[in-house]
Amino acid sequence: MSFCVLLLIVIIISMVYFVASKGVANFVNGEVKVSEFLFGTKWSPEADTPSYGAFPFISGSFLVTLLAALIASPLSICAALFMTEIVPGWGKKLLQPVIELLSGIPSVVYGFVGLSVIVPFLRDTLPGQGIGVAAGALVLSVMILPTITSVAADALASLPQNLKESSFALGATRWQTISRVILPTTFPAIMTGVVLGMARAFGEALAVQMVIGNAPFVPHSLFESASTLTSVITLGMGNTTMGSPQNNALWSMALVLMLMTFVFVLLVRMLERRNKI
Amino acid sequence: MKPRTANKIATVVIVTFALLIVAILVSLLGYILIRGMSHISWDFLTSAPQKIRAGGGVGPQLFNSLFLLVLTLIITVPLGLGAGIFMAEYARPGKLTNFIRLVVEVLSSFPSIIVGLFGLLLIVNTFNLGFSLISGALALTFFNLPLMVRITEQAFRTVPKQQKEAGFALGLSKWKIVTSVLLPVALPTIITGTILSAGRVFGEAAALMFTAGMSSPRLDFSNWNPLSPSSPLNPFRPAETLAVHIWKVNSEGLAPDALQIAAGASAVLVLTVLIFNLAARYFGRFIYRKLTASKRMS
């Protein structure tokens, strides 16, 4: 049994080591500068003087992630309130399976539905070609709904009853109780759910790749194509030779993704610690 | 605004948003199933895909997905059980245990594409296993293992303390208590969790693109010799799964009926995940009755 645990540790250490060693290769051998990689806005690896600026992809990842969180969080928090505060009985019976099913649908299926429903809808109703940041954010927001809802619902359900009861005893309405007592007390826990959802959105690859358009530019509007770190890696990794500067730049992006995962885990831990007090 | 009016407005907003989520799921499932079901036929499920012509199926992909799932479970279940039992029953609280917990947490929050890239680097290139079923199964192991550990640990923790104490009072050894008292009680939860995680693995694509590969060789379903290159059972052949196929058809499909194929394959995928979900519930209940002589499941 200790072997199984040891294996886990070996896996994670080798994972960090392998991705990091590939990810820093370009910076170590002087091919690309770190600042150029992080803030350069020009991605043209096949040009005569190639440039490897990954800023469009980094900003694209952050943009769709934040947008998805902005769309999904209010919906999820309302769903959680519905399940725990408004109609705890059948509300939970109705929404619990919905949340489970939504989280069980594979990401490629989300991508397919996004491509065949959301993209044509956006193309017909709004400017632009349909594919782009807005489509990516919409698809991602549905994907992270279950994560945020289930964490928020757990947090709300574990709230001590007497807090609520004393608020009602003072004559507060349900909304006053929710907005002044319940939400402030459970705020760190709900934020944990939001961060977990954002972590999922940031790392999601295929669904986003299918609807975002994959243009290597910083978008000027929500209806323009853009790229994320994951979508560039997905498309580029198979078409570049291992060890070439272009391939190594993709590994550097993987390293950025990995570091962001650590940041998200750290944030969750901090929020959980605040939640205990 | 009067508090009562605010209360009413807020309630309406909350209820609307909650029902909106239900509507999203219903229309999502409805769309996938209605669009896809008309394309599903026995021929679609068994025939090989076509590159340029219409009328291709998803037979090999479906088989690959199921085979890969079995391979992955064979590797992850014992390892996950072992690590989970260790975490729940043997690990003493301390720095090391906290570190292991952090490892499990980080590993389970890694994006699946990172897991796939790591698999490409370590298994495909360094271990030289190439794009193969076995590479895919190992990558899925990295992906699934933290989940299994967590499921097992939680299942063991929910067993009432009295059961363990009764075992100790009878003078049983720790190992005996774990295997004959705690494991049977925890097993239904573990099985439910395993089947649910299997559903997730079945739909996984990003981790497999770079490890199991994006192509499937011509398979001869009458050849069951696992060492022959055209045998479906050969674990060292490349294997495109159903989820990867959907992605490929959508992003670079050349067949004229690519959209229908994607719709059909998506419906198959979603139906399978639904079946996994139902099976998990039914099977958990069934095992619980078998093992504990109890008539109801809480």
Coordinates of C-alpha atoms in Angstrom, one line a residue:
Chain A
M1 CA 0.0 0.0 0.0
S2 CA 2.8 2.4 0.7
F3 CA 3.9 1.5 -2.8
C4 CA 0.7 2.9 -4.2
V5 CA 1.2 6.2 -2.4
L6 CA 4.8 6.3 -3.4
L7 CA 3.8 5.8 -7.0
L8 CA 1.6 8.9 -6.8
I9 CA 4.5 11.0 -5.5
V10 CA 6.8 9.6 -8.2
I11 CA 4.2 10.4 -10.9
I12 CA 3.7 14.0 -9.8
I13 CA 7.4 14.7 -9.4
S14 CA 8.3 13.3 -12.8
M15 CA 5.3 15.1 -14.4
V16 CA 6.6 18.5 -13.1
Y17 CA 10.1 17.6 -13.9
F18 CA 9.5 16.5 -17.5
V19 CA 7.1 19.3 -18.5
A20 CA 9.4 21.9 -16.8
S21 CA 12.6 20.7 -18.4
K22 CA 10.9 20.8 -21.8
G23 CA 9.2 24.1 -21.0
V24 CA 12.4 26.0 -20.1
A25 CA 14.5 24.6 -23.0
N26 CA 13.9 27.6 -25.2
F27 CA 14.8 30.0 -22.5
V28 CA 17.9 28.1 -21.4
N29 CA 19.5 27.8 -24.8
G30 CA 18.8 31.4 -25.5
E31 CA 16.4 30.8 -28.4
V32 CA 13.6 32.9 -26.8
K33 CA 13.6 35.4 -23.9
V34 CA 11.2 34.9 -21.1
S35 CA 9.8 38.4 -21.4
E36 CA 9.4 38.0 -25.2
F37 CA 7.5 34.8 -24.7
L38 CA 5.2 36.1 -22.0
F39 CA 4.5 39.6 -23.4
G40 CA 5.3 39.3 -27.1
T41 CA 2.2 39.7 -29.1
K42 CA 3.5 38.3 -32.4
W43 CA 3.4 34.6 -32.9
S44 CA 5.0 33.7 -36.2
P45 CA 7.2 30.6 -35.7
E46 CA 7.5 30.0 -39.5
A47 CA 8.7 33.5 -40.5
D48 CA 12.3 34.1 -41.5
T49 CA 13.0 35.8 -38.2
P50 CA 10.6 33.7 -36.1
S51 CA 9.0 35.3 -33.0
Y52 CA 7.4 33.3 -30.2
G53 CA 5.2 35.8 -28.4
A54 CA 2.6 33.8 -26.5
F55 CA 0.7 36.8 -25.1
P56 CA -2.3 36.4 -27.4
F57 CA -2.8 32.8 -26.1
I58 CA -2.2 33.6 -22.5
S59 CA -4.6 36.6 -22.6
G60 CA -7.1 34.4 -24.6
S61 CA -7.0 31.8 -21.9
F62 CA -7.6 34.3 -19.1
L63 CA -10.3 36.1 -21.1
V64 CA -12.5 33.1 -21.8
T65 CA -11.9 31.8 -18.2
L66 CA -13.0 35.0 -16.6
L67 CA -16.0 35.4 -18.9
A68 CA -17.1 31.8 -18.3
A69 CA -16.8 32.4 -14.6
L70 CA -18.8 35.6 -14.9
I71 CA -21.6 33.9 -16.7
A72 CA -21.7 30.7 -14.7
S73 CA -21.3 32.0 -11.2
P74 CA -24.6 33.8 -10.8
L75 CA -26.4 30.9 -12.4
S76 CA -24.7 28.4 -10.2
I77 CA -25.2 30.4 -7.0
C78 CA -28.9 30.8 -7.7
A79 CA -29.2 27.1 -8.4
A80 CA -27.5 26.3 -5.1
L81 CA -29.8 28.7 -3.3
F82 CA -32.8 27.1 -5.0
M83 CA -31.7 23.6 -3.9
T84 CA -31.0 24.6 -0.3
E85 CA -33.0 27.7 0.7
I86 CA -36.1 28.1 -1.6
V87 CA -37.4 24.6 -2.1
P88 CA -35.0 22.2 -0.2
G89 CA -37.1 19.2 -0.8
W90 CA -37.9 18.8 -4.5
G91 CA -35.5 21.5 -5.6
K92 CA -32.6 19.2 -4.6
K93 CA -34.4 16.2 -6.2
L94 CA -34.7 18.1 -9.4
L95 CA -31.3 19.8 -9.6
Q96 CA -29.0 17.1 -8.2
P97 CA -29.4 14.7 -11.2
V98 CA -29.2 17.7 -13.6
I99 CA -25.9 18.7 -12.1
E100 CA -24.6 15.2 -12.1
L101 CA -25.6 14.6 -15.8
L102 CA -24.1 18.0 -16.9
S103 CA -20.8 17.1 -15.3
G104 CA -20.9 13.7 -16.9
I105 CA -21.2 14.9 -20.5
P106 CA -17.8 14.6 -22.2
S107 CA -16.1 17.8 -23.3
V108 CA -15.9 16.9 -26.9
V109 CA -19.7 16.6 -26.9
Y110 CA -19.9 20.2 -25.5
G111 CA -17.6 21.2 -28.3
F112 CA -19.8 19.5 -30.9
V113 CA -23.0 21.2 -29.5
G114 CA -21.2 24.5 -29.4
L115 CA -20.1 24.1 -32.9
S116 CA -23.5 23.1 -34.2
V117 CA -25.8 25.2 -32.1
I118 CA -24.1 28.2 -30.4
V119 CA -21.8 29.2 -33.3
P120 CA -24.6 29.3 -36.0
F121 CA -26.8 31.2 -33.5
L122 CA -24.1 33.8 -32.8
R123 CA -23.4 34.1 -36.5
D124 CA -27.0 34.8 -37.3
T125 CA -27.8 37.2 -34.5
L126 CA -24.6 39.1 -33.8
P127 CA -21.7 40.5 -35.8
G128 CA -18.8 38.3 -36.6
Q129 CA -18.5 34.8 -37.8
G130 CA -19.9 33.0 -34.8
I131 CA -16.7 31.3 -33.8
G132 CA -14.7 33.3 -31.3
V133 CA -14.3 34.4 -27.7
A134 CA -18.1 34.6 -27.0
A135 CA -18.8 31.1 -28.2
G136 CA -15.8 29.7 -26.2
A137 CA -16.9 31.5 -23.1
L138 CA -20.5 30.2 -23.4
V139 CA -19.5 26.6 -24.0
L140 CA -17.1 26.8 -21.0
S141 CA -19.7 28.4 -18.7
V142 CA -22.1 25.5 -19.2
M143 CA -19.2 23.1 -18.6
I144 CA -18.3 24.7 -15.2
L145 CA -21.8 25.1 -14.0
P146 CA -21.8 21.7 -12.2
T147 CA -18.5 22.4 -10.4
I148 CA -19.6 25.7 -8.9
T149 CA -23.1 24.6 -8.1
S150 CA -22.2 21.5 -6.2
V151 CA -19.5 23.2 -4.2
A152 CA -21.8 26.1 -3.4
A153 CA -24.7 23.8 -2.5
D154 CA -22.5 21.9 -0.1
A155 CA -21.4 25.1 1.5
L156 CA -24.9 26.4 1.9
A157 CA -26.2 23.0 3.3
S158 CA -23.5 22.9 5.9
L159 CA -24.3 26.3 7.3
P160 CA -25.6 26.1 10.9
Q161 CA -29.3 26.3 11.1
N162 CA -29.5 28.7 14.0
L163 CA -27.9 31.5 12.0
K164 CA -30.8 31.4 9.6
E165 CA -33.4 31.0 12.3
S166 CA -32.2 34.0 14.3
S167 CA -32.3 36.1 11.2
F168 CA -35.9 35.0 10.5
A169 CA -36.8 35.6 14.1
L170 CA -35.7 39.2 13.7
G171 CA -38.4 39.5 11.0
A172 CA -36.0 39.5 8.1
T173 CA -37.4 38.3 4.7
R174 CA -35.9 35.4 3.0
W175 CA -33.9 37.5 0.6
Q176 CA -32.6 39.7 3.5
T177 CA -31.5 36.5 5.2
I178 CA -29.8 35.2 2.1
S179 CA -28.1 38.4 1.1
R180 CA -27.0 39.7 4.5
V181 CA -26.4 36.4 6.4
I182 CA -26.1 33.4 4.3
L183 CA -24.0 34.7 1.3
P184 CA -21.5 36.7 3.4
T185 CA -20.8 33.7 5.7
T186 CA -20.4 31.2 2.9
F187 CA -18.6 33.6 0.6
P188 CA -15.1 31.9 0.9
A189 CA -16.7 28.5 0.3
I190 CA -18.6 29.7 -2.7
M191 CA -15.4 31.4 -4.0
T192 CA -13.7 28.0 -3.7
G193 CA -16.3 26.6 -6.1
V194 CA -15.7 29.5 -8.5
V195 CA -11.9 29.0 -8.4
L196 CA -12.4 25.3 -9.1
G197 CA -14.6 26.1 -12.0
M198 CA -12.1 28.6 -13.4
A199 CA -9.3 26.0 -13.0
R200 CA -11.4 23.6 -15.1
A201 CA -12.1 26.3 -17.7
F202 CA -8.5 27.3 -17.9
G203 CA -7.4 23.7 -18.6
E204 CA -10.2 22.7 -20.9
A205 CA -8.7 22.0 -24.4
L206 CA -10.9 20.4 -27.0
A207 CA -14.3 22.1 -26.5
V208 CA -12.7 25.5 -26.6
Q209 CA -10.5 24.6 -29.6
M210 CA -13.5 23.6 -31.6
V211 CA -15.4 27.0 -31.2
I212 CA -12.8 29.7 -30.6
G213 CA -11.5 30.0 -34.1
N214 CA -7.8 29.7 -33.2
A215 CA -6.5 32.9 -34.7
P216 CA -3.1 33.9 -33.1
F217 CA -4.1 37.5 -32.3
V218 CA -5.3 39.4 -29.3
P219 CA -9.0 39.9 -30.0
H220 CA -10.5 43.4 -30.2
S221 CA -14.1 42.3 -29.6
L222 CA -15.9 39.3 -28.1
F223 CA -17.0 38.1 -31.5
E224 CA -13.6 37.8 -33.0
S225 CA -11.6 34.6 -33.1
A226 CA -8.8 34.1 -30.6
S227 CA -6.8 31.3 -29.2
T228 CA -6.1 29.8 -25.8
L229 CA -3.0 28.1 -24.5
T230 CA -4.7 24.7 -24.7
S231 CA -6.1 25.2 -28.2
V232 CA -2.7 26.1 -29.6
I233 CA -1.0 23.2 -27.9
T234 CA -3.7 20.8 -29.2
L235 CA -3.3 21.9 -32.7
G236 CA 0.4 22.5 -32.8
M237 CA 1.9 19.6 -30.9
G238 CA 1.2 17.0 -33.6
N239 CA 2.5 19.2 -36.4
T240 CA 5.8 20.3 -35.1
T241 CA 9.0 18.2 -34.7
M242 CA 10.1 17.4 -31.2
G243 CA 13.0 19.6 -30.0
S244 CA 12.4 22.4 -32.5
P245 CA 12.1 25.9 -31.0
Q246 CA 8.5 26.1 -32.1
N247 CA 7.8 22.8 -30.4
N248 CA 9.6 23.9 -27.3
A249 CA 7.5 27.1 -27.2
L250 CA 4.4 24.9 -27.1
W251 CA 6.0 23.1 -24.1
S252 CA 6.6 26.5 -22.5
M253 CA 2.9 27.1 -22.8
A254 CA 2.2 23.7 -21.2
L255 CA 4.5 24.9 -18.4
V256 CA 2.4 28.1 -18.0
L257 CA -0.7 25.9 -17.8
M258 CA 0.9 23.8 -15.1
L259 CA 2.0 26.8 -13.1
M260 CA -1.6 28.2 -13.3
T261 CA -2.9 24.9 -11.9
F262 CA -0.6 25.4 -8.9
V263 CA -1.9 28.9 -8.5
F264 CA -5.5 27.6 -8.6
V265 CA -4.8 24.9 -6.0
L266 CA -3.0 27.4 -3.8
L267 CA -6.0 29.8 -4.1
V268 CA -8.4 27.0 -3.2
R269 CA -6.3 26.1 -0.1
M270 CA -6.2 29.7 1.0
L271 CA -10.0 30.0 0.7
E272 CA -10.5 26.8 2.6
R273 CA -8.3 28.0 5.4
R274 CA -10.3 31.2 5.6
N275 CA -13.5 29.2 5.6
K276 CA -12.5 27.3 8.7
I277 CA -12.3 30.3 11.0
Chain B
M1 CA -37.6 49.3 -2.3
K2 CA -39.7 47.5 0.3
P3 CA -38.0 44.4 1.7
R4 CA -41.1 42.3 0.7
T5 CA -40.9 43.4 -2.9
A6 CA -37.1 42.8 -3.0
N7 CA -37.7 39.4 -1.6
K8 CA -40.3 38.6 -4.3
I9 CA -38.0 39.8 -7.1
A10 CA -35.0 37.9 -5.7
T11 CA -37.1 34.7 -5.4
V12 CA -38.3 35.0 -8.9
V13 CA -34.7 35.6 -10.2
I14 CA -33.3 32.6 -8.3
V15 CA -36.1 30.3 -9.4
T16 CA -35.7 31.4 -13.0
F17 CA -32.0 30.8 -13.0
A18 CA -32.3 27.4 -11.4
L19 CA -35.0 26.4 -14.0
L20 CA -32.7 27.8 -16.7
I21 CA -30.1 25.3 -15.8
V22 CA -32.6 22.5 -16.0
A23 CA -33.7 23.9 -19.4
I24 CA -30.1 23.9 -20.6
L25 CA -29.6 20.3 -19.7
V26 CA -32.9 19.1 -21.2
S27 CA -32.3 20.9 -24.4
L28 CA -28.7 19.8 -24.5
L29 CA -29.6 16.1 -24.0
G30 CA -32.6 16.5 -26.3
Y31 CA -30.5 18.0 -29.1
I32 CA -27.8 15.4 -28.9
L33 CA -30.1 12.4 -28.7
I34 CA -32.6 13.6 -31.3
R35 CA -29.9 14.7 -33.8
G36 CA -27.8 11.6 -33.1
M37 CA -30.4 8.8 -32.7
S38 CA -31.6 9.0 -36.3
H39 CA -28.0 8.3 -37.4
I40 CA -27.4 5.3 -35.1
S41 CA -27.8 1.9 -36.6
W42 CA -26.2 -1.4 -36.2
D43 CA -24.1 -0.7 -39.3
F44 CA -23.0 2.7 -37.9
L45 CA -21.9 1.0 -34.6
T46 CA -20.0 -1.8 -36.3
S47 CA -18.5 -0.6 -39.5
A48 CA -15.2 1.2 -39.9
P49 CA -15.0 5.0 -40.6
Q50 CA -14.6 6.4 -44.1
K51 CA -12.1 9.1 -44.8
I52 CA -13.6 10.9 -47.8
R53 CA -16.8 9.0 -48.7
A54 CA -20.0 9.2 -46.8
G55 CA -21.4 6.3 -44.7
G56 CA -18.6 5.6 -42.3
G57 CA -19.2 4.1 -38.9
V58 CA -17.5 4.1 -35.5
G59 CA -17.0 0.4 -34.9
P60 CA -13.3 0.3 -34.1
Q61 CA -13.5 3.5 -32.1
L62 CA -16.2 2.1 -29.9
F63 CA -14.3 -1.1 -29.4
N64 CA -11.1 0.9 -28.6
S65 CA -12.9 3.1 -26.1
L66 CA -14.3 0.1 -24.2
F67 CA -11.0 -1.9 -24.4
L68 CA -9.0 1.1 -23.2
L69 CA -11.5 1.5 -20.3
V70 CA -11.0 -2.1 -19.2
L71 CA -7.2 -1.8 -19.4
T72 CA -7.3 1.4 -17.4
L73 CA -9.5 -0.1 -14.7
I74 CA -7.3 -3.1 -14.4
I75 CA -4.3 -0.8 -13.6
T76 CA -6.0 1.9 -11.6
V77 CA -8.4 -0.1 -9.3
P78 CA -5.8 -2.0 -7.3
L79 CA -3.5 1.0 -7.1
G80 CA -6.2 3.4 -6.2
L81 CA -7.7 1.0 -3.6
G82 CA -4.2 0.5 -2.1
A83 CA -3.4 4.2 -1.8
G84 CA -6.9 5.1 -0.6
I85 CA -6.9 2.4 2.1
F86 CA -3.5 3.6 3.2
M87 CA -4.7 7.2 3.4
A88 CA -7.9 6.3 5.3
E89 CA -6.6 3.7 7.7
Y90 CA -2.8 3.7 8.0
A91 CA -1.5 7.2 7.4
R92 CA -0.9 9.1 10.6
P93 CA -1.7 12.8 10.4
G94 CA 1.5 14.7 9.9
K95 CA 3.6 16.6 7.3
L96 CA 4.0 13.6 5.0
T97 CA 0.2 12.8 5.0
N98 CA -0.5 16.4 4.2
F99 CA 2.0 16.4 1.4
I100 CA 0.4 13.2 -0.1
R101 CA -3.0 14.9 0.2
L102 CA -1.6 17.9 -1.7
V103 CA -0.2 15.6 -4.3
V104 CA -3.6 14.0 -4.9
E105 CA -5.2 17.4 -5.1
V106 CA -2.7 18.8 -7.6
L107 CA -2.8 15.6 -9.6
S108 CA -6.5 15.6 -9.9
S109 CA -6.7 19.3 -10.9
F110 CA -4.1 19.0 -13.6
P111 CA -5.7 19.7 -17.0
S112 CA -6.1 16.5 -19.0
I113 CA -4.0 18.0 -21.8
I114 CA -1.0 18.3 -19.5
V115 CA -1.5 14.6 -18.5
G116 CA -1.6 13.8 -22.2
L117 CA 1.6 15.8 -22.9
F118 CA 3.4 14.1 -20.0
G119 CA 2.3 10.7 -21.4
L120 CA 3.7 11.7 -24.8
L121 CA 7.0 12.7 -23.3
L122 CA 7.4 9.8 -20.8
I123 CA 5.5 6.8 -22.1
V124 CA 5.4 7.4 -25.9
N125 CA 8.9 8.7 -26.3
T126 CA 11.1 7.8 -23.3
F127 CA 9.7 4.3 -22.7
N128 CA 9.3 4.0 -26.5
L129 CA 5.8 2.4 -26.3
G130 CA 4.6 4.6 -29.2
F131 CA 1.1 5.6 -29.9
S132 CA -0.6 2.6 -28.4
L133 CA -3.5 1.3 -26.3
I134 CA -1.1 0.7 -23.4
S135 CA 0.3 4.3 -23.6
G136 CA -3.3 5.5 -23.5
A137 CA -4.2 3.3 -20.6
L138 CA -1.2 4.5 -18.6
A139 CA -2.0 8.2 -19.3
L140 CA -5.6 7.5 -18.2
T141 CA -4.1 6.0 -15.1
F142 CA -2.4 9.2 -14.1
F143 CA -5.7 10.9 -14.8
N144 CA -7.9 8.5 -12.9
L145 CA -5.7 7.5 -10.0
P146 CA -6.2 10.5 -7.8
L147 CA -10.0 10.1 -8.3
M148 CA -9.9 6.5 -7.3
V149 CA -7.8 7.3 -4.2
R150 CA -10.2 10.0 -3.1
I151 CA -13.3 7.7 -3.7
T152 CA -11.7 4.9 -1.7
E153 CA -10.6 7.2 1.1
Q154 CA -14.0 8.8 1.4
A155 CA -15.8 5.4 1.3
F156 CA -13.7 4.1 4.1
R157 CA -14.2 7.3 6.2
T158 CA -18.0 7.0 6.0
V159 CA -18.0 3.6 7.6
P160 CA -19.4 4.0 11.2
K161 CA -16.6 4.0 13.8
Q162 CA -18.5 1.5 15.9
Q163 CA -17.9 -1.2 13.3
K164 CA -14.2 -0.8 13.5
E165 CA -14.2 -0.6 17.3
A166 CA -16.3 -3.8 17.5
G167 CA -13.7 -5.5 15.4
F168 CA -10.9 -4.3 17.6
A169 CA -12.9 -5.5 20.7
L170 CA -13.1 -8.9 19.2
G171 CA -9.3 -8.9 19.0
L172 CA -9.1 -8.9 15.2
S173 CA -5.9 -7.7 13.5
K174 CA -6.0 -4.4 11.6
W175 CA -5.6 -6.1 8.3
K176 CA -8.5 -8.4 9.1
I177 CA -10.7 -5.5 10.1
V178 CA -9.9 -3.6 6.9
T179 CA -10.6 -6.6 4.6
S180 CA -13.5 -8.3 6.3
V181 CA -15.3 -5.4 8.2
L182 CA -14.6 -2.1 6.5
L183 CA -14.1 -3.2 2.9
P184 CA -17.6 -4.9 2.5
V185 CA -19.3 -1.8 3.9
A186 CA -17.2 0.6 1.8
L187 CA -17.5 -1.5 -1.4
P188 CA -20.8 -0.2 -2.7
T189 CA -19.6 3.4 -2.6
I190 CA -16.3 2.4 -4.2
I191 CA -18.0 0.5 -7.0
T192 CA -20.4 3.4 -7.6
G193 CA -17.5 5.8 -7.7
T194 CA -15.5 3.5 -10.0
I195 CA -18.3 3.2 -12.5
L196 CA -18.8 7.0 -12.4
S197 CA -15.1 7.6 -13.0
A198 CA -15.2 5.1 -15.8
G199 CA -17.8 7.3 -17.4
R200 CA -15.4 10.2 -17.3
V201 CA -12.6 8.1 -18.7
F202 CA -14.8 7.0 -21.5
G203 CA -15.4 10.6 -22.6
E204 CA -11.8 11.7 -22.2
A205 CA -10.1 12.9 -25.3
A206 CA -7.4 15.4 -24.7
A207 CA -5.2 13.1 -22.7
L208 CA -5.5 10.4 -25.3
M209 CA -4.7 12.4 -28.5
F210 CA -1.0 12.3 -27.7
T211 CA -0.8 8.8 -26.2
A212 CA -3.3 6.4 -27.7
G213 CA -3.0 8.2 -31.0
M214 CA -5.4 9.6 -33.5
S215 CA -5.7 6.7 -35.9
S216 CA -6.8 3.1 -35.8
P217 CA -5.2 0.4 -38.0
R218 CA -7.4 -1.9 -40.0
L219 CA -8.7 -4.4 -37.5
D220 CA -9.5 -8.0 -38.1
F221 CA -12.2 -9.0 -35.6
S222 CA -11.7 -12.7 -36.2
N223 CA -8.1 -12.6 -35.1
W224 CA -7.9 -12.8 -31.3
N225 CA -4.2 -13.4 -31.0
P226 CA -3.1 -10.5 -28.8
L227 CA 0.4 -10.4 -30.4
S228 CA -0.7 -10.0 -34.0
P229 CA -0.7 -6.4 -35.3
S230 CA -4.2 -6.5 -36.8
S231 CA -5.8 -8.1 -33.8
P232 CA -8.2 -5.9 -31.8
L233 CA -6.7 -7.2 -28.6
N234 CA -3.1 -6.2 -29.3
P235 CA -2.3 -3.6 -26.6
F236 CA 0.6 -2.2 -28.6
R237 CA -1.4 -0.9 -31.6
P238 CA -2.5 2.7 -32.0
A239 CA -6.1 3.2 -31.0
E240 CA -8.4 6.2 -31.7
T241 CA -11.2 6.3 -29.2
L242 CA -14.8 7.5 -29.8
A243 CA -14.2 10.9 -28.1
V244 CA -11.0 11.6 -30.1
H245 CA -12.9 10.6 -33.2
I246 CA -15.6 13.1 -32.5
W247 CA -13.0 15.8 -32.1
K248 CA -11.2 14.8 -35.3
V249 CA -14.3 14.6 -37.4
N250 CA -15.4 18.0 -36.1
S251 CA -12.1 19.8 -36.7
E252 CA -10.7 18.1 -39.8
G253 CA -13.4 15.7 -41.1
L254 CA -13.4 15.5 -44.8
A255 CA -16.4 13.1 -45.3
P256 CA -19.5 14.8 -46.6
D257 CA -21.6 13.5 -43.7
A258 CA -19.0 14.6 -41.0
L259 CA -21.6 16.5 -39.0
Q260 CA -24.0 13.5 -38.9
I261 CA -21.2 11.2 -37.9
A262 CA -20.2 13.6 -35.1
A263 CA -23.9 13.8 -34.1
G264 CA -24.3 10.0 -34.1
A265 CA -21.0 9.4 -32.2
S266 CA -21.9 12.1 -29.6
A267 CA -25.2 10.4 -29.0
V268 CA -23.5 7.1 -28.5
L269 CA -21.0 8.7 -26.2
V270 CA -23.7 10.4 -24.1
L271 CA -25.9 7.3 -24.0
T272 CA -22.9 5.3 -22.8
V273 CA -22.2 7.8 -20.0
L274 CA -25.9 7.8 -19.1
I275 CA -25.8 4.0 -18.9
F276 CA -22.7 4.2 -16.7
N277 CA -24.6 6.6 -14.4
L278 CA -27.6 4.3 -14.1
A279 CA -25.4 1.2 -13.7
A280 CA -23.5 2.9 -10.9
R281 CA -26.7 3.5 -8.9
Y282 CA -28.2 0.1 -9.5
F283 CA -25.0 -1.9 -9.0
G284 CA -24.1 0.0 -5.8
R285 CA -27.5 -0.8 -4.3
F286 CA -27.3 -4.4 -5.5
I287 CA -23.8 -5.1 -4.0
Y288 CA -24.9 -3.3 -0.8
R289 CA -27.8 -5.7 -0.3
K290 CA -25.6 -8.7 -1.2
L291 CA -22.9 -7.9 1.3
T292 CA -24.7 -6.5 4.3
A293 CA -28.0 -8.3 4.4
S294 CA -29.7 -5.0 4.7
K295 CA -32.9 -4.2 2.7
R296 CA -32.4 -0.5 2.1
M297 CA -29.7 1.8 1.0
S298 CA -29.4 5.2 2.7

